[in-house]
Tab-separated table of C-alpha atoms in Angstrom:
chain	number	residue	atom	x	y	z
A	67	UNK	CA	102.810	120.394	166.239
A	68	UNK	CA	105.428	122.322	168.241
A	69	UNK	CA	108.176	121.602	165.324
A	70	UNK	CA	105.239	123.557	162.968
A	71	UNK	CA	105.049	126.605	165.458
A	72	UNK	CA	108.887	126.231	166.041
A	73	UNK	CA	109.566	127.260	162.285
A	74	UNK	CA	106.581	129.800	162.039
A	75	UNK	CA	109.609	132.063	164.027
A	76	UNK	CA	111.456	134.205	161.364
A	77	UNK	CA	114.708	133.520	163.380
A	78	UNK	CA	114.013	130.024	163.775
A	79	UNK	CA	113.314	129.465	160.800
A	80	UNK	CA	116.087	131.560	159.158
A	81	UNK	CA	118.777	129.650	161.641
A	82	UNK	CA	117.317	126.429	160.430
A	83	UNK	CA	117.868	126.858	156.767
A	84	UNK	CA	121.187	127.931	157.185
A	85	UNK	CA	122.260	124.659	158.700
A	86	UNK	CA	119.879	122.547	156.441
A	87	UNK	CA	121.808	124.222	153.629
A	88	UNK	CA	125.143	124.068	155.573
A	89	UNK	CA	124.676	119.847	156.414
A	90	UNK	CA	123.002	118.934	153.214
A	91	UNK	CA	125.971	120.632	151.545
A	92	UNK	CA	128.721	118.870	153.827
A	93	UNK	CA	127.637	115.476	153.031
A	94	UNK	CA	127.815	116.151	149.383
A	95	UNK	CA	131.491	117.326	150.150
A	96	UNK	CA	132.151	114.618	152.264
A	97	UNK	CA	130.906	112.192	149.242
A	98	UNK	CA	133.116	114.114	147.143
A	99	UNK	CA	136.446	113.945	149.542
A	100	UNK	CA	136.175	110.288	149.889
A	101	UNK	CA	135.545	109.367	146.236
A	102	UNK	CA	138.712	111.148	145.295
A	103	UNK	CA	140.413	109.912	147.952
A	104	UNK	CA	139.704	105.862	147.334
A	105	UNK	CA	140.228	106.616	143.202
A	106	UNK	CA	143.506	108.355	144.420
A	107	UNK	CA	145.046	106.694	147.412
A	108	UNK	CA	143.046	102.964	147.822
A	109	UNK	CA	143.578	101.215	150.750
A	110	UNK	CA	145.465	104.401	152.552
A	111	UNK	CA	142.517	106.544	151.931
A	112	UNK	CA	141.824	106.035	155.553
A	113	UNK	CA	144.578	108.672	156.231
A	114	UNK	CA	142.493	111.443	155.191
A	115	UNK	CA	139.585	111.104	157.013
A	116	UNK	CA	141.738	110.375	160.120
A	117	UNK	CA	143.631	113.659	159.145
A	118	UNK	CA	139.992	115.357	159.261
A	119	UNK	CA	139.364	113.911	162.536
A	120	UNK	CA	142.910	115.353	164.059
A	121	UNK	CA	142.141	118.697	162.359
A	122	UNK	CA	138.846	119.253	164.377
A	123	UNK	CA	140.549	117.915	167.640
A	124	UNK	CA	143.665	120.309	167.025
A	125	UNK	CA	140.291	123.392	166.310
A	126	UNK	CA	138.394	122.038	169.349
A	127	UNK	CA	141.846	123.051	171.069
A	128	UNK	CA	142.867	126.101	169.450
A	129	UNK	CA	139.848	128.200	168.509
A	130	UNK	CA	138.855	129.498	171.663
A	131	UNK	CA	141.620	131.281	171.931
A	132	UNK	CA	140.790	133.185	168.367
A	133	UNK	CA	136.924	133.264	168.841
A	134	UNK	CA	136.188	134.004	172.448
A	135	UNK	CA	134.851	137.097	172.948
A	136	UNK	CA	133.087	137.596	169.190
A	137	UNK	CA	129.443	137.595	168.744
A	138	UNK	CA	128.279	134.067	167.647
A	139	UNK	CA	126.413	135.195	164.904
A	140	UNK	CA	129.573	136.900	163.207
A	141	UNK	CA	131.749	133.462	164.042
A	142	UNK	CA	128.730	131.609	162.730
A	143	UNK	CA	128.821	133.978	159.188
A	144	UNK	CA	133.186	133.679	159.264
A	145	UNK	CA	132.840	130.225	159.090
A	146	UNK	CA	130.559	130.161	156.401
A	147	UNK	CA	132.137	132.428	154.290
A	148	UNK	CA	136.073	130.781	155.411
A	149	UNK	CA	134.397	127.266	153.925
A	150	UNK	CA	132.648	128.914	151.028
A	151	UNK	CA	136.015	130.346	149.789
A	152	UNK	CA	137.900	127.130	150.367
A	153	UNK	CA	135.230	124.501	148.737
A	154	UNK	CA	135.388	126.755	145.879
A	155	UNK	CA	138.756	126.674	145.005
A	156	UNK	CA	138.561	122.940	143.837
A	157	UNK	CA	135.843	123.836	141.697
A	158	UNK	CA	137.876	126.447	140.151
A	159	UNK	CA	141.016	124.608	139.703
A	160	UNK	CA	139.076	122.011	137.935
A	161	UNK	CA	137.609	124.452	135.060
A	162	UNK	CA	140.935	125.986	134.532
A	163	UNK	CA	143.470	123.680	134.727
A	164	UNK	CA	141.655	119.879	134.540
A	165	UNK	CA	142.961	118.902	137.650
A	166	UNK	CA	142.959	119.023	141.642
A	167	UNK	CA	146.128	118.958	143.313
A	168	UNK	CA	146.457	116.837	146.089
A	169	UNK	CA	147.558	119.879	148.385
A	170	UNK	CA	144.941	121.626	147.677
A	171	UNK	CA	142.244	118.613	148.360
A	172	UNK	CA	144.297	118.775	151.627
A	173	UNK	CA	143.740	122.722	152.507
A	174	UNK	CA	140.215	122.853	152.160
A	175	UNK	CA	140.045	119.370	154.315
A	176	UNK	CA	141.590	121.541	156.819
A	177	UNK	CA	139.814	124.477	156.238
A	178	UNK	CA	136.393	123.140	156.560
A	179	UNK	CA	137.265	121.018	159.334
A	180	UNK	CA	138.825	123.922	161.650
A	181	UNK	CA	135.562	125.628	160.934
A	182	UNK	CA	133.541	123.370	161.757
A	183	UNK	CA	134.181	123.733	165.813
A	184	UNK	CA	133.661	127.034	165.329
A	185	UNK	CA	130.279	127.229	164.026
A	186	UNK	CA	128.745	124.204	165.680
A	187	UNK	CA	129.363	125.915	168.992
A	188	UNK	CA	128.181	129.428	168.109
A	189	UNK	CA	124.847	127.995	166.793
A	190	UNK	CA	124.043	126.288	170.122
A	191	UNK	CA	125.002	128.980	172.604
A	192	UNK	CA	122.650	131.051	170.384
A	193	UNK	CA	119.706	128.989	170.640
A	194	UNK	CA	118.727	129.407	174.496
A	195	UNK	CA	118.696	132.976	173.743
A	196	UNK	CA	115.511	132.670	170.953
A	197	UNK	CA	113.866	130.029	172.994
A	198	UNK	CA	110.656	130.993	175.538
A	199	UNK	CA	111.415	128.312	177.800
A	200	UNK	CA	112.920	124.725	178.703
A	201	UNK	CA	110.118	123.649	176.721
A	202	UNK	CA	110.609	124.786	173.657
A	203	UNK	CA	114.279	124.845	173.729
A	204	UNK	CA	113.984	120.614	173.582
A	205	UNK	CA	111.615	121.187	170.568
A	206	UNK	CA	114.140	123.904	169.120
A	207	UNK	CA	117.126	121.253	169.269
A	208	UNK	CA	115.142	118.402	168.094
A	209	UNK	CA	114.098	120.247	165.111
A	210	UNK	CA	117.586	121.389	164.573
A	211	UNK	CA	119.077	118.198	165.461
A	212	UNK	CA	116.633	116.064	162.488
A	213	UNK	CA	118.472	118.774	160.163
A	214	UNK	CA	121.425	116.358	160.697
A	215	UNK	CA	119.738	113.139	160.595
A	216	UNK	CA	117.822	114.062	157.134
A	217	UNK	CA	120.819	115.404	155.956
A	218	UNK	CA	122.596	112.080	155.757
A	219	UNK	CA	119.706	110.694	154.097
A	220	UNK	CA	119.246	113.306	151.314
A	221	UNK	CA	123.051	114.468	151.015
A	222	UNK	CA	124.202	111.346	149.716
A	223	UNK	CA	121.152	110.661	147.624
A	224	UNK	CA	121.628	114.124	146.070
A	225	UNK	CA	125.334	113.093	145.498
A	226	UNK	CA	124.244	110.608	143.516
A	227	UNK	CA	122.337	111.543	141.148
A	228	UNK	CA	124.769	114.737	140.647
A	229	UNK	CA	127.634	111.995	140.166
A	230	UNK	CA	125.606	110.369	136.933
A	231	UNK	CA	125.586	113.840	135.368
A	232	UNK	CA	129.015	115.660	136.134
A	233	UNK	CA	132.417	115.637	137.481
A	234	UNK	CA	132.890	114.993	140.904
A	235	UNK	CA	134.800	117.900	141.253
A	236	UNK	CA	132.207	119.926	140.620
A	237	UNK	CA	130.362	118.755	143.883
A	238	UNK	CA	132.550	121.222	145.613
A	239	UNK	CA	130.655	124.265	143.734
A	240	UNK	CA	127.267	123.314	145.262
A	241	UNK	CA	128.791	122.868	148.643
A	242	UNK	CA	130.471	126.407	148.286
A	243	UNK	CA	127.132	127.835	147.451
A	244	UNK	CA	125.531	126.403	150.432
A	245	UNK	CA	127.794	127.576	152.641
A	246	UNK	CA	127.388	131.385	151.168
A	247	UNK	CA	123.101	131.068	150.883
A	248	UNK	CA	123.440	129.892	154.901
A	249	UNK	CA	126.182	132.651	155.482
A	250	UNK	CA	123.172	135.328	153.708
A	251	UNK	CA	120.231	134.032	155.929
A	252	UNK	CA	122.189	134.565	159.062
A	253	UNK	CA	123.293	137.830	157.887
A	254	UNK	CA	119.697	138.761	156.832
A	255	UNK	CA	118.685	138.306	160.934
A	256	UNK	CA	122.390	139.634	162.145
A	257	UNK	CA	120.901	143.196	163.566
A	258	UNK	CA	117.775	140.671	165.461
A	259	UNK	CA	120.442	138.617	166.567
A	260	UNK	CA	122.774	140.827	168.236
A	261	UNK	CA	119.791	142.347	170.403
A	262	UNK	CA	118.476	138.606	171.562
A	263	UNK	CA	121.925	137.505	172.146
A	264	UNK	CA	122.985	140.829	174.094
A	265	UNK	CA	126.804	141.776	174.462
A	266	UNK	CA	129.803	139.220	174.626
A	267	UNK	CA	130.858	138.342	177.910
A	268	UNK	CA	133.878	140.289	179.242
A	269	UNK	CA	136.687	139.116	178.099
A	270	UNK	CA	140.507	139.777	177.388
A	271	UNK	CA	143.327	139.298	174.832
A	272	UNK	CA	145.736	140.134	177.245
A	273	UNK	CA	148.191	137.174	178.429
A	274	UNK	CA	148.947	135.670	174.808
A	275	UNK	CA	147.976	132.865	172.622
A	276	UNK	CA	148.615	130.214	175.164
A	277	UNK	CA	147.288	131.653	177.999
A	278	UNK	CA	143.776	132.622	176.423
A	279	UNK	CA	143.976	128.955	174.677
A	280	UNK	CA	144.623	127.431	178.176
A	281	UNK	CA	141.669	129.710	179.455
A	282	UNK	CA	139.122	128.418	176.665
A	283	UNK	CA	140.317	124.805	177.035
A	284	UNK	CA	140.047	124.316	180.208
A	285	UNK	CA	137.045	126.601	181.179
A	286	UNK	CA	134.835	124.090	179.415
A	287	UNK	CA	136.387	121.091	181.511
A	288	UNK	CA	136.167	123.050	184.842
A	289	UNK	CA	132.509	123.666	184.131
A	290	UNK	CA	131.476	120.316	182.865
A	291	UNK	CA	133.542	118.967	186.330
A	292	UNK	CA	131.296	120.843	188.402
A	293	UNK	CA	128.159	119.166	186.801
A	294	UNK	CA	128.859	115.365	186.963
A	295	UNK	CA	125.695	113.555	185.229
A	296	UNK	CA	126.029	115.650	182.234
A	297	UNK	CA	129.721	115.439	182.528
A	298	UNK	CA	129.228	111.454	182.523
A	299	UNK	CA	126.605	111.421	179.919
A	300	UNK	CA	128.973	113.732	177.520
A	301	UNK	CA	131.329	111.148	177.493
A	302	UNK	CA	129.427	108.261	177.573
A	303	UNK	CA	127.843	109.958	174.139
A	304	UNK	CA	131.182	110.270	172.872
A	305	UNK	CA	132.220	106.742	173.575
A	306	UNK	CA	128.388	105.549	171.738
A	307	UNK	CA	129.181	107.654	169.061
A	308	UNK	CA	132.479	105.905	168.261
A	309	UNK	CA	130.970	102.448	169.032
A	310	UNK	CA	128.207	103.144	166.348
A	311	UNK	CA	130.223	104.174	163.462
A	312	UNK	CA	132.349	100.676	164.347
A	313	UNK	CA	128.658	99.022	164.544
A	314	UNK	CA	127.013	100.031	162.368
A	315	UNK	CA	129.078	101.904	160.014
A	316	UNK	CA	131.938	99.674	159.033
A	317	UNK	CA	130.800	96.462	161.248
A	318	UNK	CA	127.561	96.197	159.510
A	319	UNK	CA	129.561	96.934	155.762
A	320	UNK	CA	132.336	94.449	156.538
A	321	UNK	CA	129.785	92.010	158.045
A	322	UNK	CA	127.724	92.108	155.151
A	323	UNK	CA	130.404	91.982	152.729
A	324	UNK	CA	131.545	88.249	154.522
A	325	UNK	CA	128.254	86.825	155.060
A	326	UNK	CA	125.522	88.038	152.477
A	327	UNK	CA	128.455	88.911	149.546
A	328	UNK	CA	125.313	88.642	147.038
A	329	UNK	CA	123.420	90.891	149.419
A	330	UNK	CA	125.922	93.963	149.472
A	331	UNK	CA	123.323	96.517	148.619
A	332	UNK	CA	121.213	95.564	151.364
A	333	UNK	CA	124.080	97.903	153.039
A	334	UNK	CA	122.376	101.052	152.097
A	335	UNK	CA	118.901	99.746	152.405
A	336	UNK	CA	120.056	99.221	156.629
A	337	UNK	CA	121.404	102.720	156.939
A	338	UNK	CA	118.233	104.353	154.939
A	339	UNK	CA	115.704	102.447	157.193
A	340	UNK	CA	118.398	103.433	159.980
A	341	UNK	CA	118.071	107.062	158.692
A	342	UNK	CA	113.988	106.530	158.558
A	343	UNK	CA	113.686	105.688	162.143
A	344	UNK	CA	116.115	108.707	163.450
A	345	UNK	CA	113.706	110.691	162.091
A	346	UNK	CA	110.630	109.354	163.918
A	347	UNK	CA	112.083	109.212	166.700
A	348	UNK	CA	112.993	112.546	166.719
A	349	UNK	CA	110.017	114.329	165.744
A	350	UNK	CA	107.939	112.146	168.332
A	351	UNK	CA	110.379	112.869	170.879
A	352	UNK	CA	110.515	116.569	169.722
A	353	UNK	CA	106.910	116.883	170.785
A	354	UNK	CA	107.251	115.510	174.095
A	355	UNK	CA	107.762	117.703	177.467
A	356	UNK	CA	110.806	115.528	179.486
A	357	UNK	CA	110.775	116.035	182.771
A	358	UNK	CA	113.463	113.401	183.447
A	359	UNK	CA	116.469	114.220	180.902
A	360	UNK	CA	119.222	112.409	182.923
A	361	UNK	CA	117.015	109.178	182.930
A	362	UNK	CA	115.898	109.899	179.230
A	363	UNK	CA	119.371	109.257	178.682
A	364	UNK	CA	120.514	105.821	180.084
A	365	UNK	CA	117.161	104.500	178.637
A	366	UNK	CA	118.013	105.546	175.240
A	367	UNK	CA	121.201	104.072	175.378
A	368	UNK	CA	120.145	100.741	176.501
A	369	UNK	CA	117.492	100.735	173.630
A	370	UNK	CA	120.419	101.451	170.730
A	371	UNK	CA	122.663	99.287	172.887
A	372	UNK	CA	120.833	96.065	173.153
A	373	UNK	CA	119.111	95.996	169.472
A	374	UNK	CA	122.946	96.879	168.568
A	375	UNK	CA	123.866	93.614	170.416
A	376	UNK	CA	121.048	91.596	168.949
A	377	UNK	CA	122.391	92.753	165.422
A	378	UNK	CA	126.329	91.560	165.978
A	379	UNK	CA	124.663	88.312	166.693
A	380	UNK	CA	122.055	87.987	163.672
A	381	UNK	CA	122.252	85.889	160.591
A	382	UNK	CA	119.246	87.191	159.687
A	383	UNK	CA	118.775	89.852	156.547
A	384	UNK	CA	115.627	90.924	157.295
A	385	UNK	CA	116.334	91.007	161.159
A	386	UNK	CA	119.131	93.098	161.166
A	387	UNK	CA	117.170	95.434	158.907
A	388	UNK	CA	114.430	95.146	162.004
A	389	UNK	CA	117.133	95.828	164.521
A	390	UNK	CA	118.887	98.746	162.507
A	391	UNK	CA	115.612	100.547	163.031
A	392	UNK	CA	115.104	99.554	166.486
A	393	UNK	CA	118.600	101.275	167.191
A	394	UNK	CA	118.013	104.438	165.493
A	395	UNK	CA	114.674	104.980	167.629
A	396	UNK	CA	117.521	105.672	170.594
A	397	UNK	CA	119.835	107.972	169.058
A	398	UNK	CA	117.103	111.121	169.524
A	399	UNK	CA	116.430	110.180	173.223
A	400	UNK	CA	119.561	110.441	174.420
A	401	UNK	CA	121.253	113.728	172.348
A	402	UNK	CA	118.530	116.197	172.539
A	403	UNK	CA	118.052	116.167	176.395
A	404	UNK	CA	121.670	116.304	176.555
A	405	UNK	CA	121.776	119.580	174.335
A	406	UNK	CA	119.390	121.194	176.351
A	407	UNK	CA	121.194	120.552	179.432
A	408	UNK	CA	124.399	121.856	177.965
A	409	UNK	CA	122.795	125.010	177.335
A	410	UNK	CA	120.609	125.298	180.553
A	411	UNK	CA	122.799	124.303	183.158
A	412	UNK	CA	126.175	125.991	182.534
A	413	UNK	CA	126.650	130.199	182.481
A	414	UNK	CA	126.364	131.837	179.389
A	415	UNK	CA	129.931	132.584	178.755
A	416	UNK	CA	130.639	128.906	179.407
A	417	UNK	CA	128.171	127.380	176.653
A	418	UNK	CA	130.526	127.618	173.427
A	419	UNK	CA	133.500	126.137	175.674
A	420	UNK	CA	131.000	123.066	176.787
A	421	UNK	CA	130.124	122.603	173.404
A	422	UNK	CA	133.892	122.299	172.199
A	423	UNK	CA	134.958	119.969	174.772
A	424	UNK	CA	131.711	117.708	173.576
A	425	UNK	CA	133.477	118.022	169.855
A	426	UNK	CA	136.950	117.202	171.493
A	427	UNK	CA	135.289	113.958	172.983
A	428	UNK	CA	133.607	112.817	169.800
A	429	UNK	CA	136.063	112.976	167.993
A	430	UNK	CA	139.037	111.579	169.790
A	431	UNK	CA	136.946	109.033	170.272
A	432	UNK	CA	136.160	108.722	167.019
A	433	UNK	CA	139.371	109.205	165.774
A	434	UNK	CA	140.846	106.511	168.191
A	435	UNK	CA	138.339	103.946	166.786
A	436	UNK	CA	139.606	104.073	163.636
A	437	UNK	CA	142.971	103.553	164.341
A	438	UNK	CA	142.281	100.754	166.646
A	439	UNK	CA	139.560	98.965	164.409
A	440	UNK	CA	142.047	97.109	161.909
A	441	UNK	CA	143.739	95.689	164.633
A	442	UNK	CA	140.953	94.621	166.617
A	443	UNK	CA	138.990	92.735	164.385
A	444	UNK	CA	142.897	90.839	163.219
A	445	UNK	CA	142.651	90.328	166.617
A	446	UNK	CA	139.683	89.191	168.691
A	447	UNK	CA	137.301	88.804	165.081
A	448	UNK	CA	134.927	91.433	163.226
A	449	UNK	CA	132.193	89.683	165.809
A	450	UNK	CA	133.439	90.102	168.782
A	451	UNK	CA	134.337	94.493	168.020
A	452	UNK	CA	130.555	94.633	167.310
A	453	UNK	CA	129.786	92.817	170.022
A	454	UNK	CA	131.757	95.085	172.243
A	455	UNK	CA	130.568	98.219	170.484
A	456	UNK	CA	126.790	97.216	171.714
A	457	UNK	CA	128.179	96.281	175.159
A	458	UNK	CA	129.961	99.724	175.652
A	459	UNK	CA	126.041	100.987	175.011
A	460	UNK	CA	124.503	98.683	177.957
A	461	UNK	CA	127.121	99.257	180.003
A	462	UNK	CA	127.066	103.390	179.518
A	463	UNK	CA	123.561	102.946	179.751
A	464	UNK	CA	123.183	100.934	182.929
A	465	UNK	CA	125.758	102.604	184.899
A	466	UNK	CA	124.109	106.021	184.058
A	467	UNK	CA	121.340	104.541	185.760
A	468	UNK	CA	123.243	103.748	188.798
A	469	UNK	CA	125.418	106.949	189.053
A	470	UNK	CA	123.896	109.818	187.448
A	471	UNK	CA	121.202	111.785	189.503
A	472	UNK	CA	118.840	114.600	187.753
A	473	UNK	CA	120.350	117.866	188.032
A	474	UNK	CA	119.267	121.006	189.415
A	475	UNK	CA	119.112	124.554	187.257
A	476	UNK	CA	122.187	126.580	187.961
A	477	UNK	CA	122.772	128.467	184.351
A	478	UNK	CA	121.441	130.851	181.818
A	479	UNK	CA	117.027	130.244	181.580
C-alpha cells in the first residue's frame, strides 16, 4: 500500500503523529468548550463558537504579516507550544481554585484559534518539499488528510469515556499534552527539516504592520486569481463545507429530533457510519494515481451533493443512514486533489498565503451559515435549507464541469 510505504519515512511519519496527536487532542477540547459552554450559557452558547469562527477569520487576516518569512517548521513548533500553554491554564485554574473563569475559557478560545491558521498552513507548504513526486504527494495528503477524518471519530469517543471518569475541565490537560508531544516530534526532525525545506523566501519587515498584512493578504488572492479552476474549486469547497455542517450537522440533528424524537441516538450512529465511509474513501482514493484532479472534483461533489439531496427528502431511518455513507464516499475525492494542486501549481513563497485564503473561505462561510441558519429554517422550513444545502453541491458540482478546465504545472515540483 502506498499509505504503508508513506509512513515507513521517518519524516513522514514523525509529521503525521504530530497532527494525529494535535487533531485527536482538538476534538477533545472542542468537546470540552462546548459542554461548558451549553451548562453555562444555553441557548446563547452559539456565540462562542461563532466567536471561534471570527477569531480564525481575523488570524487568516493578520498572521501573515507576523509569520511570513519564518521557517514553517519553527511556526509549526510556536503554535504548538502557544496552544499547549493556553489549554493548560484551565487545567490549572481548576486544581487550584475549583473554578474556570469565563475570561479565561475565552483567551484560550482565542488562543488556539489564532494558532490554528498558523500551523495548518506551515504543515502544507512543507509537505511538497518531503514528497518524490505528484504521485506521492496525493498519497502524502490523503494519509494526512484521514488524520482529520479519524480524528472526529476517535476524539469524541475518547471524550467520552474520559467524561464518565473526571471533570471536564480536566480535558484541557490531555489536549495541552498533545499539543507539547506533537511540538517534540517536530522538533526531534527540526535540523532534517530545515535542509528539505531550504531557506525562507526573501522577504522584508520594512513598510509596517499594514503594509506587510496587505502584502500577505492579498498575495494569496492575486495568486489564486491567476489560476481560475482551482480558484473556483476553493470556493466552491468552501461553500460545500458550510452546506454540510447545515446538512448534515445540524439539519440531520434538528431533523431527527422532529421526526424520529424516539430515534435521537440514531444521530450519532449517521455521523459514525458518515465517519466510516470518509475513511474508505480516502484510503482507496489515497492509492489511486489521478490524472484528472479538476474533473475528480466536480464528480465528487455531485456524488455528496445528490445522496445529500436524497437525504433532505427521506423518511426513511435506515435510508438516510444508507445515504449518510453514500455522501461521505465524496468528501475525499474532491479535497485531496485540491491540496495537491494548491501546493503544485502556485510558487513556493505563495503556498502558506493560498492556504490562508482557503481558511478565510471556510470559515466565513462557515461562520455566515450559522448566523443565517435560525432564520432560514423560521423562514422557508428546516426542509427546504437542507434541500438547498444539497443543491449548492449539484450546482458547484455541475458548473465545475462546465467552467473549470485541467490546469497546467506552473509552481514548485
Amino acid at each position: 500500500m502506498k499509505l504503508y510505504y508513506a509512513l515507513k519515512n521517518r519524516i513522514i511519519f514523525r509529521l503525521w503523529a504530530a497532527l494525529t496527536l494535535s487533531c485527536v487532542g482538538a476534538e477533545i477540547y472542542s468537546f470540552a468548550v462546548v459542554w461548558i459552554a451549553t451548562d453555562r450559557f444555553g441557548n446563547d452558547s452559539g456565540y462562542l463558537i461563532a466567536l471561534q469562527a471570527g477569531i480564525i477569520l481575523f488570524a487568516t487576516l493578520t498572521s501573515g504579516a507576523l509569520t511570513e518569512g519564518f521557517y514553517h517548521r519553527n511556526m509549526m513548533i510556536l503554535s504548538d507550544l502557544a496552544r499547549f500553554v493556553a489549554t493548560l491554564l484551565p487545567f490549572i485554574s481548576w486544581q487550584v481554585n475549583g473554578i474556570v473563569p469565563t475570561w479565561l475559557l475565552v483567551f484560550v478560545i482565542a488562543v488556539v484559534s489564532w494558532f490554528r491558521p498558523v500551523f495548518d498552513p506551515a504543515l502544507q507548504a512543507i509537505l511538497p518539499a518531503i514528497s518524490a513526486d505528484r504521485s506521492q504527494l496525493q498519497t502524502i495528503n490523503g494519509l494526512f488528510d484521514i488524520v482529520r477524518r479519524i480524528a472526529r471519530i476517535a476524539g469524541p469517543a475518547f471524550a467520552a469515556m474520559m467524561f464518565t471518569v473526571m471533570s471536564v475541565y480536566n480535558f484541557f490537560f490531555f489536549n495541552a499534552v498533545t499539543y507539547l508531544i506533537s511540538a517534540v516530534f517536530i522538533f526531534s526532525i527540526s535540523s532534517v527539516l530545515q535542509r528539505i525545506e531550504g531557506a525562507p523566501a526573501n522577504y522584508t519587515r520594512s513598510g509596517g504592520f499594514i503594509r506587510r498584512n496587505a502584502e500577505a493578504i492579498f498575495g494569496g488572492f492575486l495568486a489564486l486569481n491567476r489560476q481560475f479552476s482551482i480558484n473556483f474549486h476553493l470556493i466552491a469547497y468552501a461553500l460545500c463545507n458550510a452546506g454540510w455542517y447545515v446538512s448534515l450537522v445540524i439539519g440531520l440533528a434538528l431533523k431527527l429530533h422532529q421526526q424520529f424524537p424516539e430515534k435521537s441516538e440514531y444521530f450519532g450512529y449517521i455521523l459514525g457510519i458518515y465517519g466510516v465511509f470518509n475513511v474508505l474513501s480516502n484510503l482507496i482514493f489515497s492509492e489511486l494515481t489521478i490524472t484528472r484532479p479538476v474533473l475528480a472534483m466536480s464528480v465528487g461533489r455531485l456524488l455528496s451533493g445528490l445522496a445529500l439531496l436524497m437525504m433532505a427528502m427521506s423518511d426513511n431511518i435506515l435510508l438516510i443512514m444508507f445515504l449518510s455513507g453514500i455522501a461521505a464516499l465524496g468528501a475525499p475525492v474532491t479535497q485531496i486533489p485540491l491540496a495537491t494542486l494548491m501546493q503544485t501549481q502556485f510558487a513556493k513563497e505563495d503556498v502558506v498565503r493560498v492556504f490562508r485564503c482557503r481558511m478565510f473561505y471556510e470559515w466565513f462561510f462557515l461562520l455566515l451559515a450559522l448566523l443565517a441558519i435560525p432564520a432560514l429554517i423560521h423562514i422557508i422550513s428546516l426542509y427546504w435549507v437542507m434541500m438547498l444545502s444539497a443543491l449548492c453541491y449539484l450546482i458547484l458540482g455541475c458548473s465545475g464541469l462546465i467552467l473549470t478546465r485541467e490546469v497546467v504545472h506552473t509552481g514548485q515540483s
